[in-house]
XYZ file of C-alpha atoms in Angstrom:
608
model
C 114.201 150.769 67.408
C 116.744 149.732 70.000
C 114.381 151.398 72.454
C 111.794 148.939 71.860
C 114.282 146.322 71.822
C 114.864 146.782 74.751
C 111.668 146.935 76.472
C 110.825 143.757 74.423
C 114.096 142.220 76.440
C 112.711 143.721 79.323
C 109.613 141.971 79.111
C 111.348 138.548 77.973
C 113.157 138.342 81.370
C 109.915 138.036 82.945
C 108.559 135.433 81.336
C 109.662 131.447 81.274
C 110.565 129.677 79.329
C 111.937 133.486 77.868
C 113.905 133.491 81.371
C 115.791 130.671 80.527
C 117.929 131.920 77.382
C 121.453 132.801 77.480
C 121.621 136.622 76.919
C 122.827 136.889 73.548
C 119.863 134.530 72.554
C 117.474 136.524 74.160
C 118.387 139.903 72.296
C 118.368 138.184 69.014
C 114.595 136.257 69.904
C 113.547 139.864 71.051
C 114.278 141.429 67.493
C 112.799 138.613 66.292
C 108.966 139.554 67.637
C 106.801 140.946 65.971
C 104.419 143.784 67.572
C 100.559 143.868 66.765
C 97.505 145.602 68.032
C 93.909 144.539 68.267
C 90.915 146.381 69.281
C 88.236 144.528 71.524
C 86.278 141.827 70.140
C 89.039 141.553 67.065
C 89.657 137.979 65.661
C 93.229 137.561 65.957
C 92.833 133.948 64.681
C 90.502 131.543 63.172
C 90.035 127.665 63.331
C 92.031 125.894 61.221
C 93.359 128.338 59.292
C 97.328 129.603 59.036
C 98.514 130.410 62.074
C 101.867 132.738 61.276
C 103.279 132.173 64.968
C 103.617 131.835 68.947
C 101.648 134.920 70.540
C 102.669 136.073 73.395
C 100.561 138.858 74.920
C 102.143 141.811 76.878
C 99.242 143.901 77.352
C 95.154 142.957 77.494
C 93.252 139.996 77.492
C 92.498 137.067 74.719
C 89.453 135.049 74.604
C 90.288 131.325 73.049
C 87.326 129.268 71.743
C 86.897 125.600 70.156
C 85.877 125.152 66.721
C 82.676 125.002 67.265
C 82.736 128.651 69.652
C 82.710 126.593 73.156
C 84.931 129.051 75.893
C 88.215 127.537 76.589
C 89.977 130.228 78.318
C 90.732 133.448 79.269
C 94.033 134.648 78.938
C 96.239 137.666 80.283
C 99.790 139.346 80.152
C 102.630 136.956 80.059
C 100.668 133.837 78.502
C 100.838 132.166 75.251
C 98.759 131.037 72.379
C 98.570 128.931 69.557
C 101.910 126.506 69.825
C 99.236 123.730 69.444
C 98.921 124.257 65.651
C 101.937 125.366 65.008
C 103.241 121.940 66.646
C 100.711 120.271 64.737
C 100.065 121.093 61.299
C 100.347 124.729 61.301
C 96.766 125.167 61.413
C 94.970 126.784 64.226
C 93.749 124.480 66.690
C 91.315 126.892 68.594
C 90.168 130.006 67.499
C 91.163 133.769 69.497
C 89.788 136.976 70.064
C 91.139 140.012 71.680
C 88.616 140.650 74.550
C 89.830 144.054 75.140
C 92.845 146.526 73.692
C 95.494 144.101 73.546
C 99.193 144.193 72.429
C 100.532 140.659 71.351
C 103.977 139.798 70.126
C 104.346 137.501 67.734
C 107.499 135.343 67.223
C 107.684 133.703 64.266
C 107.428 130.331 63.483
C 110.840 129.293 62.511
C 112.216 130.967 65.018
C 109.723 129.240 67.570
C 111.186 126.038 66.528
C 114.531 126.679 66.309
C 114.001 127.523 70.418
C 112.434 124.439 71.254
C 115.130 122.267 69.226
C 117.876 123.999 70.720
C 116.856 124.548 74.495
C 115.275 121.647 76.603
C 113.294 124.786 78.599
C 111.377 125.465 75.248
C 111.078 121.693 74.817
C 109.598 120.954 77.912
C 107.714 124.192 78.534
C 106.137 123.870 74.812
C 106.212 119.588 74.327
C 102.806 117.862 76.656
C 104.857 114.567 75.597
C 106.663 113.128 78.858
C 110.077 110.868 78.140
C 109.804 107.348 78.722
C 112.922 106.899 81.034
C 112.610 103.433 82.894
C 114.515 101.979 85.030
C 114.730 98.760 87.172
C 118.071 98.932 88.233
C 118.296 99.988 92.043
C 121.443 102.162 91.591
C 119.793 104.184 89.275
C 116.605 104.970 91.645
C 116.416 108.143 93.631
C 116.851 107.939 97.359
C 113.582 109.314 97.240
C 111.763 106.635 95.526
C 113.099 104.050 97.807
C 111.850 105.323 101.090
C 108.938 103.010 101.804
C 106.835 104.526 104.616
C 106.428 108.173 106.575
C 109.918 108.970 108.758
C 109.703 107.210 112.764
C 110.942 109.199 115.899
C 111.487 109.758 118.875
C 112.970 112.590 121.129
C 116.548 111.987 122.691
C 114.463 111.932 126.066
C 112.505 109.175 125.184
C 113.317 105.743 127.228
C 114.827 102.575 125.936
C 111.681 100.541 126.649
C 109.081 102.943 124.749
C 111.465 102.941 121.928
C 111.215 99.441 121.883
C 107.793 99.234 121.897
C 107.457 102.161 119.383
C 109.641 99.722 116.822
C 107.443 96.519 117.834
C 104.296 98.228 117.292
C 105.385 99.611 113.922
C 107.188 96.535 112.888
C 110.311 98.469 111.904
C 114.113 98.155 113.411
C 115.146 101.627 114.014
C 113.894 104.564 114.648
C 115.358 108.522 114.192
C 116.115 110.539 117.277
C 115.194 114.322 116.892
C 114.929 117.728 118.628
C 113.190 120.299 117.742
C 112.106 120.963 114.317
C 112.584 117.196 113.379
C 116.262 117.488 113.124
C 118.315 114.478 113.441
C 120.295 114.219 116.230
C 120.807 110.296 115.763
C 119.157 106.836 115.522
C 118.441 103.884 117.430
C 118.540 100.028 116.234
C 117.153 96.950 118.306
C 120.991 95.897 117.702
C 121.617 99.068 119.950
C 118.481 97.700 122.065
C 120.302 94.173 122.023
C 124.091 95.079 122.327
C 124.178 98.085 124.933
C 120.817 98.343 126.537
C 119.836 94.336 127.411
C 123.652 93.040 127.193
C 125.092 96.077 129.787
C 121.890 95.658 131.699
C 121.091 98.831 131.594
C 117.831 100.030 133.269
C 114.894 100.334 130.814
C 114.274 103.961 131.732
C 117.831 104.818 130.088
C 117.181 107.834 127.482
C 118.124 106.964 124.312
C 120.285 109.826 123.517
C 122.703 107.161 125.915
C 122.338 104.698 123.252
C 122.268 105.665 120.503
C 124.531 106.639 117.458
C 124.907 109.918 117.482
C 125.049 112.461 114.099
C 124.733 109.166 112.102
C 125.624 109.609 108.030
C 123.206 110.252 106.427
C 121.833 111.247 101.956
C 119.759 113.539 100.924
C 116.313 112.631 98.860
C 118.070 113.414 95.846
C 120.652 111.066 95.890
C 120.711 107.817 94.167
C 120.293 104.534 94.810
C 123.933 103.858 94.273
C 125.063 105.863 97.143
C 122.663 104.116 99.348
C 124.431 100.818 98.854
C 128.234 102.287 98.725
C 127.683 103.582 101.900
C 126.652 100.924 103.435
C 129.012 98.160 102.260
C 131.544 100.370 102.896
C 130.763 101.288 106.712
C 129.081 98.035 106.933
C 125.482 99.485 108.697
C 121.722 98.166 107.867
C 120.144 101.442 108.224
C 120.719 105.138 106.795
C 118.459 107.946 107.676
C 117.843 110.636 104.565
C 117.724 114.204 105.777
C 116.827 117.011 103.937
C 118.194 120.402 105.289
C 119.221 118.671 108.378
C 115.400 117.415 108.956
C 115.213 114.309 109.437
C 112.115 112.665 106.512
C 113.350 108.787 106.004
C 115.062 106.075 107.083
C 116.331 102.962 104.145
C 117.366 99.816 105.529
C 119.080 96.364 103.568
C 115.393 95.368 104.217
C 113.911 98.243 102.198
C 115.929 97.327 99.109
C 115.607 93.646 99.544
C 111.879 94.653 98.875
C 112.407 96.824 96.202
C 113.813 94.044 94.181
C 111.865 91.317 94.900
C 108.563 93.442 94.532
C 107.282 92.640 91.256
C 104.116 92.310 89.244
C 105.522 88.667 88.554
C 106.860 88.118 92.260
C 103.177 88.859 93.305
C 101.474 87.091 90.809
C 103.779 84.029 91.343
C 102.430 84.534 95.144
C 98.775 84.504 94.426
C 98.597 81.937 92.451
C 100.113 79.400 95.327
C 98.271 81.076 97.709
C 95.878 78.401 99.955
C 93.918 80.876 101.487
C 92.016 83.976 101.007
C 94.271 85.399 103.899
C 97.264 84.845 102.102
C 96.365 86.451 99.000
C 94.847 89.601 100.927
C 98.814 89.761 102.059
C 99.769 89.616 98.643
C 97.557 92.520 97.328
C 98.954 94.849 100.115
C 101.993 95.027 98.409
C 100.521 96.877 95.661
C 100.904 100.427 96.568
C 104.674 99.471 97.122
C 104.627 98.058 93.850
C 103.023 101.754 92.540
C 105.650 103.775 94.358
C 108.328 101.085 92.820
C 106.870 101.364 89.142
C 106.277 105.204 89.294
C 109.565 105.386 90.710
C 111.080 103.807 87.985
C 109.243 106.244 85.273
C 107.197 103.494 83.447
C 104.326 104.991 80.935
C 100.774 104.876 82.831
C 99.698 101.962 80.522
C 102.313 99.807 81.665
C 101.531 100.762 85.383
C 97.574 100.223 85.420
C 98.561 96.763 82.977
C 100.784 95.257 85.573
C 98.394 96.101 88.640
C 95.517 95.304 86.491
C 96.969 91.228 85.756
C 97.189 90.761 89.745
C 93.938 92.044 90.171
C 92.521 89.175 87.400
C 95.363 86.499 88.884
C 93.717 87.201 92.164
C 90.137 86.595 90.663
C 91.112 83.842 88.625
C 92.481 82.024 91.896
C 89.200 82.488 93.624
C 87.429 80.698 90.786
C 89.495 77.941 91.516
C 88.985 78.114 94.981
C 85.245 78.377 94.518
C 85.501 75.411 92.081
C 86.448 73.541 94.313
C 84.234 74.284 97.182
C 81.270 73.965 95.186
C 82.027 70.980 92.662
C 82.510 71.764 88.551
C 80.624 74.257 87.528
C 77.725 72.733 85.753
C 77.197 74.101 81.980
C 80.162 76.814 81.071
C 80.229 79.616 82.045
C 82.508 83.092 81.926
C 83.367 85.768 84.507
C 83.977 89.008 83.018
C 85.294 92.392 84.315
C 84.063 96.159 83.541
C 84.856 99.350 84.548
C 88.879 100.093 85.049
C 89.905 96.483 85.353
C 87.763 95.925 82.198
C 90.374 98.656 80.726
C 93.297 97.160 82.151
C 93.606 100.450 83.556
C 93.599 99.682 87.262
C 95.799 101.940 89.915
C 95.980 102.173 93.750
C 92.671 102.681 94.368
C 90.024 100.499 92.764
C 86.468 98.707 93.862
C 85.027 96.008 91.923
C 82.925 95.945 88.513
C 82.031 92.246 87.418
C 79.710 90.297 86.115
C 79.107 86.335 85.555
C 77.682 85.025 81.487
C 76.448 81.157 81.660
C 75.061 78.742 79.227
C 71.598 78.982 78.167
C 71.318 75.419 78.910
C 71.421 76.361 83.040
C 68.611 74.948 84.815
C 66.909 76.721 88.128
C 69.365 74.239 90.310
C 72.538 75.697 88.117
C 71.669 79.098 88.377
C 72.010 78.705 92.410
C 75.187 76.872 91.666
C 76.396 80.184 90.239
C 74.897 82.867 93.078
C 76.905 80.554 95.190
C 80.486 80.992 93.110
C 79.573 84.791 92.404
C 79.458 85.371 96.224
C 82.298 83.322 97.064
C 84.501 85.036 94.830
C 82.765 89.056 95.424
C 83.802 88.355 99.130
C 86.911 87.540 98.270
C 87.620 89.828 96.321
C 86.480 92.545 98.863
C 88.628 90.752 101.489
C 91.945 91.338 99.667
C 90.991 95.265 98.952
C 88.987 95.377 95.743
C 86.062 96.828 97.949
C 82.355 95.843 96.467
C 80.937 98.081 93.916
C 79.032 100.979 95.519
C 76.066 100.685 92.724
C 76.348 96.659 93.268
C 77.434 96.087 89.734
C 79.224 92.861 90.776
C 78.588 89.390 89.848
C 76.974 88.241 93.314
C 73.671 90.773 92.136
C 71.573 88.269 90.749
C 70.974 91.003 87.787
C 74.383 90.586 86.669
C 75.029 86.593 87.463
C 72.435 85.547 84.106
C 72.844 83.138 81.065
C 73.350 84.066 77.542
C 70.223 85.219 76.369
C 68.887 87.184 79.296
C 72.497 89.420 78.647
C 71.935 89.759 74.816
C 67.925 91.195 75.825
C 70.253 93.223 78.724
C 72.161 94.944 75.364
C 69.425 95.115 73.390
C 67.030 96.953 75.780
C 69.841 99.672 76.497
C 70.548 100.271 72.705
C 66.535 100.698 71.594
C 65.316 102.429 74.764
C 68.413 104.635 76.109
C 67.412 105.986 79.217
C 69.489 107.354 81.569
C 70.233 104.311 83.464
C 71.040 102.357 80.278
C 73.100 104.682 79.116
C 75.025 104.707 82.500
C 75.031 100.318 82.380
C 75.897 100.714 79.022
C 78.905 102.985 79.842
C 80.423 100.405 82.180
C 79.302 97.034 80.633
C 81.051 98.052 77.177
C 84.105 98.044 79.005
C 83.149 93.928 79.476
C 86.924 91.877 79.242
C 87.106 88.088 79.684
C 88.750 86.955 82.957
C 88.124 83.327 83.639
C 85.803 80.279 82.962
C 85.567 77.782 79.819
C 82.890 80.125 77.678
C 84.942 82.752 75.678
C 82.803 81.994 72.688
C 79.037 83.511 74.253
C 81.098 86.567 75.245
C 82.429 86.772 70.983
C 79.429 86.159 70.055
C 77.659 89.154 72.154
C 80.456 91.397 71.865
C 80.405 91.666 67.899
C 76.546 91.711 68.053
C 76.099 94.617 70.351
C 78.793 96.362 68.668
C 77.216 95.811 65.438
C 73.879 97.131 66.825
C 75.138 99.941 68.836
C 76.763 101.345 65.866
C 73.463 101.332 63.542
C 71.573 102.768 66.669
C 72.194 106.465 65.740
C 69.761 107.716 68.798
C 71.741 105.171 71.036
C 74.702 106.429 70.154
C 73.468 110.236 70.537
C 72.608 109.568 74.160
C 75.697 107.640 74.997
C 77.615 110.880 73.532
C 75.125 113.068 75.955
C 75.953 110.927 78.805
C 79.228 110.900 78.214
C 79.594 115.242 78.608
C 78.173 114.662 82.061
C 82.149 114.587 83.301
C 83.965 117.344 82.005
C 87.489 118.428 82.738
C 87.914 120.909 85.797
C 88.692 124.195 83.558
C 88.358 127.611 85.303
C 88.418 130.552 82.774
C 91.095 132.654 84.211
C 94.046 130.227 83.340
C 92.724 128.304 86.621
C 91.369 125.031 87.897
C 87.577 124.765 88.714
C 88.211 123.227 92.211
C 86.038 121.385 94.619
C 84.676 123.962 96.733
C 83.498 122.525 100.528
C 84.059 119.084 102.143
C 87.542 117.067 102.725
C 88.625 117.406 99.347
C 88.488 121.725 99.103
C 90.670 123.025 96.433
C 91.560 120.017 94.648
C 90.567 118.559 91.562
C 89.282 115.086 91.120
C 91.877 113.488 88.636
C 89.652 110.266 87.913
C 85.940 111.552 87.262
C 87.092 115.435 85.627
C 90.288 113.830 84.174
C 90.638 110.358 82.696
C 86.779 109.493 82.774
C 85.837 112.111 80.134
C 88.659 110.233 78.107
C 87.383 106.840 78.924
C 84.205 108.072 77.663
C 85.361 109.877 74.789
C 87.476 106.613 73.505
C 84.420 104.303 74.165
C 82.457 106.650 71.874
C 84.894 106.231 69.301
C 85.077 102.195 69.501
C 81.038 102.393 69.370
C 81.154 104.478 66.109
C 84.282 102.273 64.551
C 82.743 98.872 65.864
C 86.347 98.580 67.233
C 87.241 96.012 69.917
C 89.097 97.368 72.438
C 88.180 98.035 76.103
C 91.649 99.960 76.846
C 90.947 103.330 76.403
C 94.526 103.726 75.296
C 93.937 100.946 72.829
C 90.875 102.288 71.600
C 92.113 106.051 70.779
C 94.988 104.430 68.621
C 92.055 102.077 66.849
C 90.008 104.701 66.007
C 92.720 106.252 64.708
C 93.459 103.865 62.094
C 90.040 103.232 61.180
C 89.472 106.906 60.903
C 86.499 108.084 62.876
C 89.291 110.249 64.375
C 91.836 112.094 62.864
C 95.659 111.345 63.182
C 95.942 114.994 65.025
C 92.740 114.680 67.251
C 93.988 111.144 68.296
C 97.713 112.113 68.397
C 96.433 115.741 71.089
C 94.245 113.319 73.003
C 96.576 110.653 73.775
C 99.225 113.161 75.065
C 96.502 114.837 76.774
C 95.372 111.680 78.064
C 98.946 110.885 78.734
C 99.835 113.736 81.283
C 96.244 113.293 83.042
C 96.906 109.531 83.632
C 101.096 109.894 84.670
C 99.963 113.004 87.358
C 96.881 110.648 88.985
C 99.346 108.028 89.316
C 102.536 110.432 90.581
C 99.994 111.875 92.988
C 98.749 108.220 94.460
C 102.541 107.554 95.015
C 103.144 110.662 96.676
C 100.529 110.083 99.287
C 101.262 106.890 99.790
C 105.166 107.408 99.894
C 103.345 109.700 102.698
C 101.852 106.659 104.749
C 98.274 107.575 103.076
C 95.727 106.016 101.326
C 95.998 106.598 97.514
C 93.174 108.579 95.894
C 92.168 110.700 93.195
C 92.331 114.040 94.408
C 95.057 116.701 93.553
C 95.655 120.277 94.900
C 96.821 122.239 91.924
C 98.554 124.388 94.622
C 101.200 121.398 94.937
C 102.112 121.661 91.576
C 104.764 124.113 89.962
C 104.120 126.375 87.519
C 104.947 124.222 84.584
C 103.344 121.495 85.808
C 100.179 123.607 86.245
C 100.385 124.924 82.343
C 100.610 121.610 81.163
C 97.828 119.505 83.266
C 95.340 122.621 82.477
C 96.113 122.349 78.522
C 96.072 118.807 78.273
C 92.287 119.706 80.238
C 92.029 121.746 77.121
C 92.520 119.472 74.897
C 90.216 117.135 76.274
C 87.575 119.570 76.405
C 87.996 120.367 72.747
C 87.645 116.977 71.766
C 84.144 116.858 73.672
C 82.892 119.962 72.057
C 83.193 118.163 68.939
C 81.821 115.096 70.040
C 78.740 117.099 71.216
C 78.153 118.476 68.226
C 78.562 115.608 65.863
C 82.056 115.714 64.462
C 84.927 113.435 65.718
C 87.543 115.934 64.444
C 87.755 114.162 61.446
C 90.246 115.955 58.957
């Protein structure tokens, strides 16, 4: 009836993507709907059987559940349901109830597609994936990317001298001049310092409003890098302040994008590898949250992000070897330093402590075994001193429990595998993340490597507990299509993106490699691996890697943000800062991820 039509129209306009369609589209997808009823506690779907379409509920409340009946959500008026199967293979990926009287309207699946082919909004509403678009070319970067540190002011009142002092102390060239409300009246230069203050001899308690140059050009934080450079070859200044609104938030000199191009994973690598001094290199690794903002900036994939900050972190160990070499002589029997944790993973970002441990000949005497406490420390400090801060549970090499030869690590394995406790499953977690770094003695680490593997695999109990410990982090899900946020301390209502987002991951994929007896340490790595050798099915792996995907690309948009902001980088994110479609899509990739652990926990690997 063209009454109900309309009301279905009605509806439509209220709801995005639905909001989006042109309005001759949006009558045809409302006759398209179908209407259906369910009384409380009513399957309206089962697990992986047919699902006939997109639901779409107008009136009650569903209950969605795993397939193996774990709560995922609870969902009202407005939200949808069950585009994950239909994306997939058409088979229901969760399983849904009507928890009360509830109207749903169901568009079918053809049509469903059709919408998401036709209309980016469906696309990106409906699609977790997120476009690879990268960039290295300055032109192409937003003005926004480019801004390297938190805007610098002053009033128009302010004198000469304090500005001065202001731009010495922040070791910067100009500042903005604002009035109230941070708008920009203007900006100072120490050429204006130079030119009209010191060459007119001007007293130092001129105001700068005298001085300086007043309503200045200026781009907004959209613009692109292009502009930045037209407009300054053109007008022939070193500085442009962005505004946004008339508020003043940034100011991009030729010495900003001189940085921008010669910051580079290679540039930095180049530098700590010539570097004399653990000084020097400390320099070099303080460039690394510029290199984050740069590579974020540019829309690089997460793996390629955490891979490129990951090398300097082993170029900057590798150079400390060296220099530890040759402070203390050659090393006496071979010997290998290996990383765990995130750098283990290659998966290192803007915030990161140290996980390492040292593996020596059996062959070491009493005398050697000194020799190597001595290195361990040398390079632990060191690595401290240029920001990869020491490991809060001392799992570093300069422990004497983790600087041992050969055969004392193989009883290490062996002991965690046939008596799992709780802290060998935790020093299991970490140390089968183990990657070579430097040192002559690749072959012990082969050798151990495929021998724990192999006995870690046949250990069924082992492998039981390491699945128990890893449930211990689960995603931050609230039921009421919400975020379980942290509730007191500094970090109130945000979620912790590293332990409740890609650490249940982490675990999940080193599950996976223990089962397959696959190689890997990159968790990335490891969820394609198992994969291919099966102990996970293409759709599992394919849902978990997008999940995955999203969870990794936010932590690392969120780090650049704050430090874009002049703060330290960390792992906490205030769902409240996100849009509304960026919300939907963190909390189902969440979803996904707590799927995948149900079935974990209860034996399966989602193995079709």
């Amino acid at each position: 009836m063209e009454t109900d039509r309309q009301a279905i129209i009605a509806f439509l306009e209220t709801v995005h993507p639905y909001d989006t369609l042109p309005r001759d589209e949006l009558a045809d997808v409302a006759s398209s709907f179908r209407r259906m009823e369910f009384r409380p506690e009513a399957l309206i779907y089962v697990y992986q059987t047919p699902i006939g379409g997109l639901y779409l509920i107008k009136q009650g409340a569903v209950e969605i559940t795993d397939g193996n009946g774990g709560l995922v959500s609870l969902l009202g008026p407005r939200n949808s349901f069950g585009e994950r199967g239909i994306l997939r293979d058409g088979l229901a990926a969760t399983q849904a109830k009507a928890s009360e009287q509830t109207i749903c309207l169901v568009l079918p699946t053809p049509t469903f597609k059709r919408l998401i082919e036709t209309y980016p909004s469906f696309e990106r509403f409906f699609n977790r994936k997120r476009g690879e678009k990268v960039s290295n070319d300055i032109a192409t970067q937003k003005v926004a990317d480019l801004i390297a540190r938190k805007p610098l002011f002053c009033g128009p009142e302010t004198s000469v001298v304090n500005a001065a002092k202001m731009m010495r102390d922040a070791h910067v060239s100009s500042l903005g001049v604002v009035a109230e409300a941070e708008r920009l009246l203007g900006i100072i230069t120490v050429r204006d310092l130079a030119n009209k203050v010191l060459a007119s001899e001007m007293p130092g308690t001129t105001p700068v409003a005298e001085v300086m140059t007043a309503d200045p050009v200026s781009l907004p934080p959209t613009a692109l890098g292009s502009d930045i450079l037209h407009i300054m070859l053109e007008r022939r200044i070193g500085h442009l302040p962005i505004t946004e609104q008339g508020r003043f938030v940034g100011m991009i000199t030729q010495t900003d994008l001189t940085r921008f191009q010669a910051v580079s994973s290679a540039v930095l690598i180049r530098d700590v590898v010539s570097a004399e001094t653990v000084a020097e290199m400390a320099a070099v690794t303080a460039r690394i949250p510029q290199l984050l903002t740069q590579l974020v900036g540019g829309h690089h994939s997460h793996e390629v992000i955490t891979r490129l900050i990951t090398d300097i972190a082993d170029a900057v160990t590798r150079r400390l070897l060296v220099m530890a070499e040759r402070e203390l002589g050659a090393p006496p029997v071979p010997y290998l330093w290996l990383a765990c944790g995130s750098q283990g993973r290659q998966e290192q970002t803007g915030v990161s402590d140290q996980d390492n441990c040292l593996i020596f000949e059996d062959a070491a005497t009493p005398e050697d075994m000194a020799y190597f406490q001595a290195l361990a420390k040398i390079v632990c400090d060191g690595l401290n001193e240029c920001g990869y801060v020491y490991c809060p549970g001392e799992m570093m090499a300069m422990s004497p429990r983790w600087c041992q030869p050969a055969r004392v690590w193989r009883d290490y394995f062996a002991g965690w595998i046939n008596t799992p406790n709780p802290e060998a499953q935790m020093l299991a977690s970490v140390m089968f993340d183990l990657r070579p770094i430097g040192g002559g003695g690749i072959a012990m680490f082969e050798a151990l490597h495929a021998e724990t593997l192999a006995m870690a695999a046949k250990n069924s109990i082992f492998v039981a507990h390491m699945i128990s410990n890893s449930l211990k982090h689960t995603p931050p899900l609230g039921l009421i299509r919400g975020f379980a946020t942290i509730r007191s301390g500094e970090h109130r209502n945000h979620i912790d993106l590293k332990m409740n987002g890609v650490v249940p991951v982490a675990d999940l994929a080193r599950i996976y490699a223990l089962q397959g007896k696959l190689p890997p340490a990159n968790t990335r790595a490891r969820l394609k691996a198992a994969e291919e050798a099966g102990v996970v099915s293409a759709s599992g792996a394919r849902d978990l890697i997008e999940a995955y995907d999203l969870i990794a690309t936010m932590r690392l948009e969120n780090q650049a943000t704050l430090i874009r902001a002049g703060r330290k980088p960390d792992n906490f994110l205030a769902p409240s800062d996100l849009s509304d479609f960026e919300r939907s899509h963190l909390r189902d990739a969440f979803v996904v991820v707590r799927t995948m652990q149900s079935a974990v926990g209860h034996n399966k690997a989602v193995v079709s």
